Coordinates of C-alpha atoms in Angstrom, one line a residue:
X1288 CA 0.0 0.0 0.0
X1289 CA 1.4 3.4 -0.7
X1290 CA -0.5 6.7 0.1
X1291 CA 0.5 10.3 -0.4
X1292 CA -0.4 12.5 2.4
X1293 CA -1.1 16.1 2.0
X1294 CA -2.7 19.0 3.8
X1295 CA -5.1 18.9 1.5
X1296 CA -5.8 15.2 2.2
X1297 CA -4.8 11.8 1.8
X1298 CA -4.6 9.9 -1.7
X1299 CA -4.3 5.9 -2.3
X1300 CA -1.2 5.7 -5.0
X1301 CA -1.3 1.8 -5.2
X1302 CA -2.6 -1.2 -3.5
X1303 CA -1.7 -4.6 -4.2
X1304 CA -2.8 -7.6 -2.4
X1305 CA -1.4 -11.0 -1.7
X1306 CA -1.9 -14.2 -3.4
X1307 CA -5.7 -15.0 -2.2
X1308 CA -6.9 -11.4 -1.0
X1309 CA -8.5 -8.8 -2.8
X1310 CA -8.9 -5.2 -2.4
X1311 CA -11.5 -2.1 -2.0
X1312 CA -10.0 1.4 -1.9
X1313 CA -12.5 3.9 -0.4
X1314 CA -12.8 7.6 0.0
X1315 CA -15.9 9.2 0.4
X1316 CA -15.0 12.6 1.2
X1317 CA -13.1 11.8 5.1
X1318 CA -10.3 9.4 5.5
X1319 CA -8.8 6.9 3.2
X1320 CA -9.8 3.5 3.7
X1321 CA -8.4 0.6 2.1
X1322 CA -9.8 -2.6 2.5
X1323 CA -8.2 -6.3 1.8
X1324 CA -9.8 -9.2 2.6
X1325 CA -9.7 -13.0 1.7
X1326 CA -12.8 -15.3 0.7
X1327 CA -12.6 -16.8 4.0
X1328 CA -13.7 -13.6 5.7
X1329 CA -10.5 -12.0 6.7
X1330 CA -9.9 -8.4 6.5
X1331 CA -7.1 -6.2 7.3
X1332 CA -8.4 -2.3 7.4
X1333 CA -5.9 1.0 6.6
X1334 CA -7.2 4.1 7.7
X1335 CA -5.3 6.9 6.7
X1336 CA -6.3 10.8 7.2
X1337 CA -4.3 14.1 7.7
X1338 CA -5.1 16.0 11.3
X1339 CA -2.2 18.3 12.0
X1340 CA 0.0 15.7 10.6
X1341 CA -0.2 12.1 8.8
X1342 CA -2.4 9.6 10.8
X1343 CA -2.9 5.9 10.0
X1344 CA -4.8 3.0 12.0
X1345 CA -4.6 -0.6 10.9
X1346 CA -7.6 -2.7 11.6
X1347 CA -6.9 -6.7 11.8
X1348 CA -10.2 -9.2 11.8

C-alpha cells in the first residue's frame, strides 16, 4: 500500500494484495480507507487521514 499524504488530504497511490486477498479502496470525502480481505472472511483495514500531521490506523479481523 502506498498513500500520499497532503494537507489537503490523503490519496491511495497503489494497492496490491497477496496471493488469495482482494482489495476495495474507499474515499468518500473523510479518510482513506483501504480494505483487503480474503474469501474466507479476513480483513485487514488502513485508515489513513491528515489531522495536524499524517495519521494511519490498521484494523486486523
Amino acid at each position: 500500500m502506498v498513500v500520499r499524504y497532503r494537507t489537503q488530504g490523503v490519496e491511495a497511490l497503489s494497492a496490491t494484495p497477496a496471493d488469495g486477498w482482494s482489495v476495495a479502496v474507499e474515499q468518500p470525502g473523510g479518510p482513506l480507507v483501504v480494505n483487503f480481505r480474503t474469501t474466507a472472511g479476513r480483513l485487514s483495514r488502513l485508515e489513513a487521514t491528515w489531522s495536524d500531521g499524517p495519521t494511519a490506523r490498521v484494523i486486523e479481523k
